[in-house]
Coordinates of C-alpha atoms in Angstrom, one line a residue:
M1 CA 3.7 -9.1 27.5
T2 CA 3.4 -6.9 24.4
S3 CA 2.0 -4.0 26.4
R4 CA 4.8 -4.2 29.0
L5 CA 7.4 -4.3 26.2
N6 CA 5.8 -1.3 24.5
S7 CA 5.8 0.6 27.8
L8 CA 9.7 0.4 27.9
P9 CA 11.9 3.1 26.4
L10 CA 13.0 2.3 22.8
R11 CA 16.7 1.8 24.0
S12 CA 15.6 -0.8 26.5
R13 CA 13.4 -2.5 24.0
L14 CA 16.2 -2.7 21.5
A15 CA 18.7 -4.0 24.1
L16 CA 16.1 -6.6 25.4
L17 CA 15.3 -7.8 21.9
V18 CA 19.0 -8.1 21.0
A19 CA 19.6 -10.1 24.2
L20 CA 16.6 -12.3 23.5
A21 CA 17.7 -13.0 20.0
V22 CA 21.2 -13.9 21.1
A23 CA 19.8 -16.0 23.9
V24 CA 17.7 -18.0 21.4
A25 CA 20.6 -18.4 19.0
V26 CA 23.1 -19.5 21.8
A27 CA 20.5 -21.9 23.2
A28 CA 19.9 -23.5 19.9
C29 CA 23.6 -23.8 19.2
S30 CA 24.2 -25.2 22.7
L31 CA 21.5 -27.8 22.4
A32 CA 22.7 -28.8 18.9
A33 CA 26.3 -29.1 20.3
W34 CA 25.1 -31.1 23.3
F35 CA 23.2 -33.6 21.3
L36 CA 26.0 -33.9 18.7
V37 CA 28.6 -34.6 21.5
R38 CA 26.2 -37.1 23.1
E39 CA 25.8 -39.0 19.9
Q40 CA 29.6 -39.1 19.4
L41 CA 30.2 -40.3 23.0
V42 CA 27.6 -43.0 22.7
D43 CA 29.0 -44.1 19.3
S44 CA 32.5 -44.3 20.9
L45 CA 31.2 -46.4 23.8
D46 CA 29.5 -48.7 21.3
D47 CA 32.7 -49.0 19.3
A48 CA 34.5 -49.9 22.6
L49 CA 32.0 -52.6 23.4
R50 CA 32.5 -54.1 20.0
A51 CA 36.3 -53.9 20.1
N52 CA 37.0 -55.1 23.6
R53 CA 35.3 -58.5 24.0
V54 CA 36.0 -61.4 26.3
P55 CA 37.4 -64.3 24.3
D56 CA 34.6 -66.7 23.1
R57 CA 36.7 -69.7 24.1
L58 CA 36.1 -69.3 27.9
L59 CA 32.4 -68.5 27.4
I60 CA 31.9 -71.4 25.1
D61 CA 33.3 -73.7 27.8
L62 CA 30.8 -72.4 30.3
V63 CA 27.9 -73.0 27.9
Q64 CA 29.1 -76.5 26.9
T65 CA 29.5 -77.7 30.5
G66 CA 26.0 -76.3 31.2
Q67 CA 27.4 -74.2 34.0
C68 CA 26.0 -70.8 34.8
R69 CA 28.4 -69.2 37.1
A70 CA 30.8 -66.4 37.2
V71 CA 34.3 -66.9 35.8
P72 CA 36.6 -67.9 38.6
E73 CA 39.0 -65.3 40.0
E74 CA 42.1 -67.2 38.9
E75 CA 40.7 -67.4 35.3
R76 CA 39.8 -63.7 35.3
Q77 CA 43.4 -62.8 35.8
E78 CA 44.2 -64.6 32.5
T79 CA 41.1 -63.3 30.7
P80 CA 41.4 -59.9 29.0
N81 CA 38.7 -57.6 30.1
P82 CA 40.5 -54.2 30.2
F83 CA 37.5 -52.0 30.8
D84 CA 35.9 -54.2 33.5
S85 CA 32.9 -54.8 31.3
T86 CA 29.9 -56.7 32.7
V87 CA 29.4 -59.9 30.7
Q88 CA 26.3 -62.0 30.8
L89 CA 25.3 -65.2 28.9
V90 CA 21.8 -65.6 27.5
D91 CA 20.5 -68.9 26.0
R92 CA 17.7 -69.4 23.5
N93 CA 15.2 -69.7 26.3
G94 CA 16.0 -66.3 27.8
T95 CA 17.9 -67.8 30.8
S96 CA 20.9 -65.7 31.7
C97 CA 24.0 -66.2 33.9
M98 CA 26.8 -63.8 34.8
A99 CA 30.3 -64.3 33.5
F100 CA 31.9 -61.1 34.7
G101 CA 30.4 -58.6 37.1
E102 CA 27.8 -58.8 39.8
Q103 CA 24.9 -56.8 38.5
P104 CA 22.5 -58.9 36.4
L105 CA 21.1 -57.2 33.3
P106 CA 17.5 -57.5 32.2
V107 CA 17.0 -59.8 29.2
S108 CA 15.1 -58.4 26.3
A109 CA 13.4 -60.1 23.4
A110 CA 16.1 -58.7 21.2
D111 CA 18.7 -60.6 23.2
V112 CA 16.8 -63.9 22.9
A113 CA 16.5 -63.3 19.1
V114 CA 20.2 -62.9 18.9
A115 CA 20.7 -66.2 20.8
R116 CA 18.4 -68.0 18.4
G117 CA 20.2 -66.6 15.4
G118 CA 17.4 -64.3 14.3
R119 CA 19.6 -61.1 14.7
E120 CA 23.2 -60.3 14.3
E121 CA 23.4 -58.0 17.3
A122 CA 21.2 -56.0 19.7
L123 CA 22.3 -52.6 21.1
R124 CA 20.4 -50.9 23.8
T125 CA 20.5 -48.8 27.0
V126 CA 19.1 -50.4 30.2
T127 CA 18.8 -49.5 33.8
A128 CA 19.9 -52.1 36.4
G129 CA 20.5 -51.5 40.1
G130 CA 19.7 -47.8 39.7
E131 CA 22.5 -47.4 37.1
K132 CA 22.3 -47.0 33.4
Y133 CA 24.2 -49.4 31.2
R134 CA 25.0 -49.6 27.5
V135 CA 24.5 -53.2 26.4
L136 CA 25.7 -54.9 23.2
T137 CA 24.4 -58.5 22.6
T138 CA 26.1 -60.6 20.0
P139 CA 25.9 -64.4 19.1
L140 CA 28.3 -66.8 20.8
S141 CA 29.8 -68.7 17.9
G142 CA 29.2 -72.5 17.9
T143 CA 26.4 -72.4 20.4
D144 CA 22.7 -71.5 20.7
A145 CA 23.5 -68.7 23.2
A146 CA 24.4 -65.0 23.1
V147 CA 26.7 -62.9 25.1
S148 CA 25.7 -59.4 26.4
V149 CA 28.6 -57.0 27.1
A150 CA 27.7 -53.9 29.1
R151 CA 29.4 -50.8 30.4
P152 CA 28.0 -48.0 32.7
M153 CA 26.8 -44.8 31.1
A154 CA 28.2 -42.8 34.0
E155 CA 31.3 -41.8 32.1
V156 CA 29.2 -40.5 29.2
D157 CA 26.8 -38.7 31.5
H158 CA 29.6 -37.1 33.5
S159 CA 31.1 -35.7 30.3
L160 CA 27.7 -34.5 29.1
D161 CA 27.0 -32.8 32.5
T162 CA 30.4 -31.0 32.3
L163 CA 29.6 -30.0 28.7
A164 CA 26.2 -28.7 29.7
L165 CA 27.7 -26.6 32.5
V166 CA 30.3 -25.1 30.1
L167 CA 27.7 -24.4 27.5
G168 CA 25.4 -22.8 30.1
L169 CA 28.2 -20.5 31.3
V170 CA 29.1 -19.6 27.7
A171 CA 25.4 -18.9 26.9
A172 CA 24.9 -16.7 30.0
T173 CA 28.1 -14.8 29.2
G174 CA 26.9 -14.3 25.6
V175 CA 23.5 -13.1 26.6
L176 CA 24.9 -10.6 29.1
G177 CA 27.4 -9.4 26.6
A178 CA 24.7 -9.1 23.9
A179 CA 22.5 -7.1 26.3
G180 CA 25.4 -4.7 27.0
A181 CA 26.3 -4.5 23.3
G182 CA 22.6 -3.9 22.5
V183 CA 22.5 -0.9 24.9
L184 CA 25.6 0.6 23.3
L185 CA 24.3 -0.1 19.8
A186 CA 20.9 1.4 20.6
R187 CA 22.5 4.5 22.1
A188 CA 24.7 5.0 19.1
G189 CA 22.0 4.1 16.5
L190 CA 19.4 6.3 18.2
R191 CA 21.7 9.3 18.5
P192 CA 20.3 10.8 15.2
V193 CA 16.8 10.2 16.5
D194 CA 17.7 12.1 19.6
R195 CA 18.9 15.0 17.5
L196 CA 15.6 14.9 15.5
T197 CA 13.6 14.8 18.7
D198 CA 15.5 17.7 20.1
A199 CA 14.9 19.7 16.9
V200 CA 11.2 18.9 16.9
E201 CA 10.8 19.9 20.5
H202 CA 12.7 23.1 19.8
V203 CA 10.4 23.9 16.9
A204 CA 7.3 23.1 19.0
R205 CA 8.6 25.3 21.9
T206 CA 10.0 28.3 20.0
E207 CA 8.3 28.0 16.5
D208 CA 11.7 28.5 15.0
L209 CA 11.4 27.0 11.6
A210 CA 15.0 27.8 10.6
V211 CA 16.3 24.7 12.5
R212 CA 18.1 22.2 10.2
I213 CA 19.4 18.7 11.1
P214 CA 22.8 17.7 9.7
V215 CA 22.3 14.8 7.3
E216 CA 24.9 12.1 7.0
G217 CA 24.7 9.0 4.8
D218 CA 21.7 7.6 3.0
D219 CA 20.0 5.3 5.5
E220 CA 16.5 5.6 7.0
I221 CA 17.6 8.1 9.6
A222 CA 19.2 10.3 6.9
R223 CA 16.0 10.1 4.9
L224 CA 14.0 11.1 7.9
S225 CA 16.3 14.0 8.6
R226 CA 16.0 15.2 5.0
S227 CA 12.2 14.9 5.2
F228 CA 12.2 16.9 8.4
N229 CA 14.4 19.6 6.9
A230 CA 12.1 19.8 3.8
M231 CA 9.1 20.0 6.0
T232 CA 10.4 22.8 8.1
A233 CA 11.6 24.6 5.0
A234 CA 8.1 24.3 3.5
L235 CA 6.5 25.5 6.7
A236 CA 8.8 28.5 6.8
T237 CA 8.1 29.3 3.2
S238 CA 4.3 28.9 3.9
R239 CA 4.6 31.2 6.9
D240 CA 6.6 33.8 5.0
L241 CA 4.0 33.7 2.2
Q242 CA 1.2 34.1 4.7
Q243 CA 2.9 37.0 6.3
Q244 CA 3.6 38.5 2.9
L245 CA 0.0 38.0 1.9
I246 CA -1.2 39.7 5.0
A247 CA 1.2 42.6 4.5
D248 CA 0.3 43.0 0.8
A249 CA -3.4 42.7 1.6
G250 CA -3.2 45.4 4.2
H251 CA -1.3 47.6 1.8
E252 CA -3.9 47.1 -1.0
L253 CA -6.8 47.6 1.4
R254 CA -5.3 50.8 2.7
T255 CA -5.7 52.8 -0.5
P256 CA -9.4 52.2 -1.2
L257 CA -10.3 52.5 2.5
T258 CA -8.4 55.9 2.7
S259 CA -10.2 57.2 -0.4
L260 CA -13.5 55.8 0.8
R261 CA -13.1 57.5 4.2
T262 CA -12.1 60.8 2.6
N263 CA -15.2 60.8 0.4
I264 CA -17.5 59.8 3.3
D265 CA -16.0 62.6 5.5
L266 CA -16.8 65.1 2.8
L267 CA -20.4 64.0 2.6
V268 CA -20.7 64.0 6.4
R269 CA -19.1 67.4 6.7
S270 CA -21.5 68.8 4.1
E271 CA -24.5 67.5 6.0
R272 CA -23.2 68.8 9.4
T273 CA -22.3 72.3 8.2
G274 CA -25.5 72.7 6.3
R275 CA -23.6 73.5 3.1
P276 CA -24.7 70.9 0.6
L277 CA -22.4 69.9 -2.2
P278 CA -23.4 70.7 -5.7
P279 CA -25.5 67.9 -7.2
E280 CA -22.9 67.0 -9.8
D281 CA -20.1 66.8 -7.1
R282 CA -22.3 64.8 -4.8
R283 CA -23.2 62.3 -7.6
E284 CA -19.5 61.9 -8.4
L285 CA -18.6 61.3 -4.7
L286 CA -21.4 58.6 -4.4
E287 CA -20.2 57.0 -7.6
S288 CA -16.7 57.0 -6.3
V289 CA -17.8 55.4 -3.0
R290 CA -19.8 52.8 -4.9
A291 CA -16.7 52.0 -7.1
Q292 CA -14.5 51.7 -4.0
I293 CA -16.9 49.4 -2.2
G294 CA -17.0 47.2 -5.3
E295 CA -13.2 47.3 -5.4
L296 CA -13.0 46.2 -1.8
A297 CA -15.6 43.4 -2.3
S298 CA -13.6 42.2 -5.3
L299 CA -10.3 42.3 -3.4
I300 CA -11.8 40.4 -0.4
G301 CA -13.2 37.8 -2.8
D302 CA -9.8 37.4 -4.4
L303 CA -8.1 37.1 -1.0
Q304 CA -10.6 34.4 0.0
E305 CA -9.9 32.5 -3.1
L306 CA -6.1 32.6 -2.6
S307 CA -6.4 31.7 1.1
R308 CA -7.7 28.2 0.2
P309 CA -5.2 25.3 -0.2
D310 CA -4.3 24.4 -3.7
A311 CA -5.8 20.9 -3.3
A312 CA -9.1 22.2 -1.9
P313 CA -12.1 22.6 -4.3
A314 CA -12.9 26.2 -5.2
G315 CA -16.4 26.1 -3.7
G316 CA -18.1 23.9 -6.2
Q317 CA -18.2 20.4 -7.6
V318 CA -15.6 19.3 -10.2
E319 CA -17.3 18.2 -13.3
V320 CA -17.0 18.0 -17.1
V321 CA -17.6 21.5 -18.6
G322 CA -17.2 22.9 -22.0
L323 CA -14.3 25.3 -22.2
H324 CA -15.7 26.9 -25.3
E325 CA -19.0 27.6 -23.5
T326 CA -17.2 29.1 -20.6
A327 CA -15.1 31.3 -22.9
E328 CA -18.3 32.4 -24.7
R329 CA -19.8 33.6 -21.5
A330 CA -16.5 35.3 -20.5
V331 CA -16.4 37.1 -23.9
E332 CA -20.0 38.5 -23.4
R333 CA -19.0 39.8 -19.9
A334 CA -15.8 41.4 -21.3
R335 CA -17.8 43.2 -24.0
L336 CA -20.0 44.8 -21.3
R337 CA -17.0 46.0 -19.3
G338 CA -15.1 47.4 -22.3
S339 CA -17.7 48.9 -24.5
D340 CA -15.2 50.6 -26.8
I341 CA -13.1 47.4 -27.2
T342 CA -13.9 44.8 -29.9
V343 CA -13.7 41.2 -28.7
T344 CA -13.5 38.6 -31.5
R345 CA -13.9 34.9 -30.8
D346 CA -13.2 31.6 -32.6
L347 CA -14.1 28.8 -30.2
A348 CA -13.8 25.1 -31.1
P349 CA -15.5 22.6 -28.8
W350 CA -13.3 21.4 -25.9
Y351 CA -14.4 19.7 -22.7
V352 CA -12.4 19.6 -19.5
R353 CA -12.7 18.6 -15.9
A354 CA -12.9 21.7 -13.7
E355 CA -15.0 23.6 -11.2
P356 CA -17.3 25.7 -13.5
A357 CA -17.4 28.9 -11.5
A358 CA -13.6 29.0 -10.9
L359 CA -12.8 28.2 -14.5
E360 CA -15.1 31.0 -15.8
R361 CA -13.6 33.4 -13.3
A362 CA -10.1 32.5 -14.6
V363 CA -11.1 33.1 -18.2
V364 CA -12.9 36.4 -17.3
N365 CA -9.7 37.6 -15.5
L366 CA -7.6 36.9 -18.7
L367 CA -10.1 38.8 -20.8
D368 CA -10.3 41.7 -18.3
N369 CA -6.6 41.9 -18.3
A370 CA -6.5 42.1 -22.1
V371 CA -9.3 44.7 -22.2
K372 CA -7.6 46.8 -19.5
F373 CA -4.4 47.1 -21.5
S374 CA -5.9 47.5 -24.9
P375 CA -5.9 50.9 -26.5
P376 CA -9.2 52.7 -27.0
G377 CA -10.9 51.2 -30.0
G378 CA -8.6 48.2 -29.9
T379 CA -9.3 44.5 -30.5
V380 CA -9.0 41.5 -28.2
E381 CA -8.8 38.1 -30.0
V382 CA -10.0 34.9 -28.3
V383 CA -9.2 31.6 -30.0
L384 CA -9.8 28.1 -28.8
E385 CA -7.9 25.7 -31.1
A386 CA -9.6 22.6 -32.3
G387 CA -7.8 19.3 -31.4
T388 CA -5.4 20.7 -28.8
G389 CA -7.8 22.7 -26.5
T390 CA -5.3 25.6 -26.4
L391 CA -7.1 28.9 -25.5
R392 CA -5.3 32.0 -26.7
V393 CA -6.2 35.6 -25.6
R394 CA -4.3 38.3 -27.5
D395 CA -4.5 42.0 -27.1
H396 CA -2.8 44.8 -29.0
G397 CA -1.7 46.9 -26.1
P398 CA 1.8 48.1 -25.1
G399 CA 2.8 44.5 -24.1
I400 CA 4.8 43.3 -21.1
P401 CA 8.6 43.9 -20.9
E402 CA 10.7 40.7 -21.0
D403 CA 12.1 41.3 -17.5
E404 CA 8.6 41.5 -16.0
L405 CA 7.2 38.3 -17.5
P406 CA 8.5 36.0 -14.6
Y407 CA 6.5 38.0 -12.1
V408 CA 3.1 38.4 -13.8
F409 CA 1.5 35.5 -11.8
D410 CA 2.8 36.6 -8.4
R411 CA 0.3 37.8 -5.8
F412 CA -0.2 41.6 -5.7
W413 CA 2.5 42.1 -8.4
R414 CA 1.7 45.0 -10.7
S415 CA 3.8 46.4 -13.5
P416 CA 5.1 49.9 -12.7
S417 CA 3.4 51.2 -15.8
A418 CA 0.0 49.8 -14.7
R419 CA -0.1 50.9 -11.1
S420 CA -2.3 53.8 -11.9
L421 CA -4.9 51.5 -13.4
P422 CA -7.6 49.8 -11.3
G423 CA -7.0 46.3 -10.0
S424 CA -5.4 44.5 -7.0
G425 CA -2.7 42.5 -8.8
L426 CA -4.5 39.2 -7.8
G427 CA -6.3 38.4 -11.1
L428 CA -3.5 36.5 -12.8
S429 CA -2.6 34.8 -9.6
I430 CA -6.1 33.4 -9.4
V431 CA -5.8 32.3 -13.1
A432 CA -2.6 30.4 -12.4
R433 CA -4.0 28.8 -9.3
T434 CA -7.2 27.6 -11.0
V435 CA -5.2 26.3 -14.0
R436 CA -2.8 24.4 -11.8
R437 CA -5.6 22.9 -9.8
S438 CA -7.1 21.6 -13.1
G439 CA -3.8 20.1 -14.2
G440 CA -3.2 22.6 -17.0
E441 CA -0.6 25.3 -18.0
I442 CA -0.8 29.1 -18.3
A443 CA 1.7 31.5 -19.8
L444 CA 1.9 35.1 -20.9
R445 CA 4.3 36.1 -23.8
P446 CA 4.8 38.9 -26.2
A447 CA 2.6 38.6 -29.2
P448 CA 4.0 39.0 -32.8
G449 CA 3.4 42.6 -33.9
G450 CA 3.0 44.0 -30.4
G451 CA 0.7 43.3 -27.5
T452 CA 0.5 40.3 -25.2
E453 CA -0.8 36.8 -25.7
A454 CA -2.1 34.6 -22.9
V455 CA -1.9 30.8 -23.7
L456 CA -4.0 28.4 -21.5
R457 CA -3.9 24.6 -21.9
L458 CA -6.1 22.2 -20.1
P459 CA -6.3 18.4 -20.5
G460 CA -9.6 17.3 -22.1
A461 CA -11.3 16.1 -25.3
P462 CA -13.1 17.6 -28.3
A463 CA -16.4 15.9 -27.1
P464 CA -17.5 14.4 -23.8
P465 CA -17.5 10.6 -23.8
P466 CA -21.1 9.2 -23.9
E467 CA -20.5 6.8 -21.0
T468 CA -17.1 7.0 -19.6
P469 CA -16.2 10.4 -17.9
L470 CA -13.1 12.3 -18.8
P471 CA -10.0 11.2 -16.9
A472 CA -9.3 13.2 -13.8
P473 CA -6.7 16.0 -14.2
P474 CA -3.1 14.9 -13.1
G475 CA -3.1 17.4 -10.3
P476 CA -1.6 20.8 -9.6
R477 CA 1.7 21.4 -11.4
T478 CA 4.5 23.1 -9.6

């Protein structure tokens, strides 16, 4: 049954369920009404049996004379019996005789108990001669007998049959009307779903992510429409960023590849023509080729890093690492790259949850950026504050203009004044990505007295807990 129901269209299921619910409700109400009316009719019949009795005087005479016969016709004319009730006498031994009527009624133990004075009355429904009767038995005053007064149940049954027919017709009409209303309501209620379905099919068919669904109200359909619009907007943004990344990567790769091809062409032409280049020039060309290959390798590595989702691990296991130890290693590497730059450090212990290689690369990128923009013989200051875990990297270079600060963490963005320097413009992007993934914050700002200061904050503790690991980072921040 469930599988058949699930195979129907949603509109049909809704209409069928509405009709079924109305049918159950109407059936319950109809049954309740039928039983209530039946009780009322039977109670009315009982009241009529109590109110319209044959006078005891005539019945007493029959008992006292020991007769057991029907009341003579001439006496019946004088005896009030307006509803033509069947009247039967019952003595203490269970013997019965008819006073009015022709159909004897079965005598029950309750009737005998009434005749003997053990009960005040007996009320029951019996079947006699193929017809049902409602029988009331009461004591016959002054005697040891009882009188049973009965009336047919046909009048009650006829009314109940008529009521059942009317209720059935009303129920059928209600169910049919509910089914029609269910179809209309399903059609109206599912109209927004139809629009959403059309939009999804359009996106799947054309890959047009600019589609938006009008949102009305604040119900579940409106929430679904807003979620769909947010999803398509996010997908469109992601696709635009992907296309921008490809375009920027192609632009950045073009320069080193062009220079590399030019240098290699010079070396090949020299070999083919038999006119070798001077040793010094050849050595410079080879060094240039080597530097450009290294630049290409670094750029490809940066692109691979940025191509991973923010939630994905950066290639290693997240674990508790000492930020001060990572900064110490980054300082040593920075000193090797900038031999004429002095790098000072003041590193307090601070432990964080991060992927060690990615964290070290982020700190190295910050130091490389500071070294690159420091003047010859300049100083780069690296401070890891105790208690807060704030890492500060400060140079004394020309600084970053205020209007360029919002763009320093964008992919491939390079300051106009720094485009002649080596680099792809991806270093700070990777720093921001790594810090967000570890639940921290990163910012660049002008330093007092000139230069630029990078401020990095990661959640952690001054010492690793002996048993309980550090709490997981709260996740990437947007």
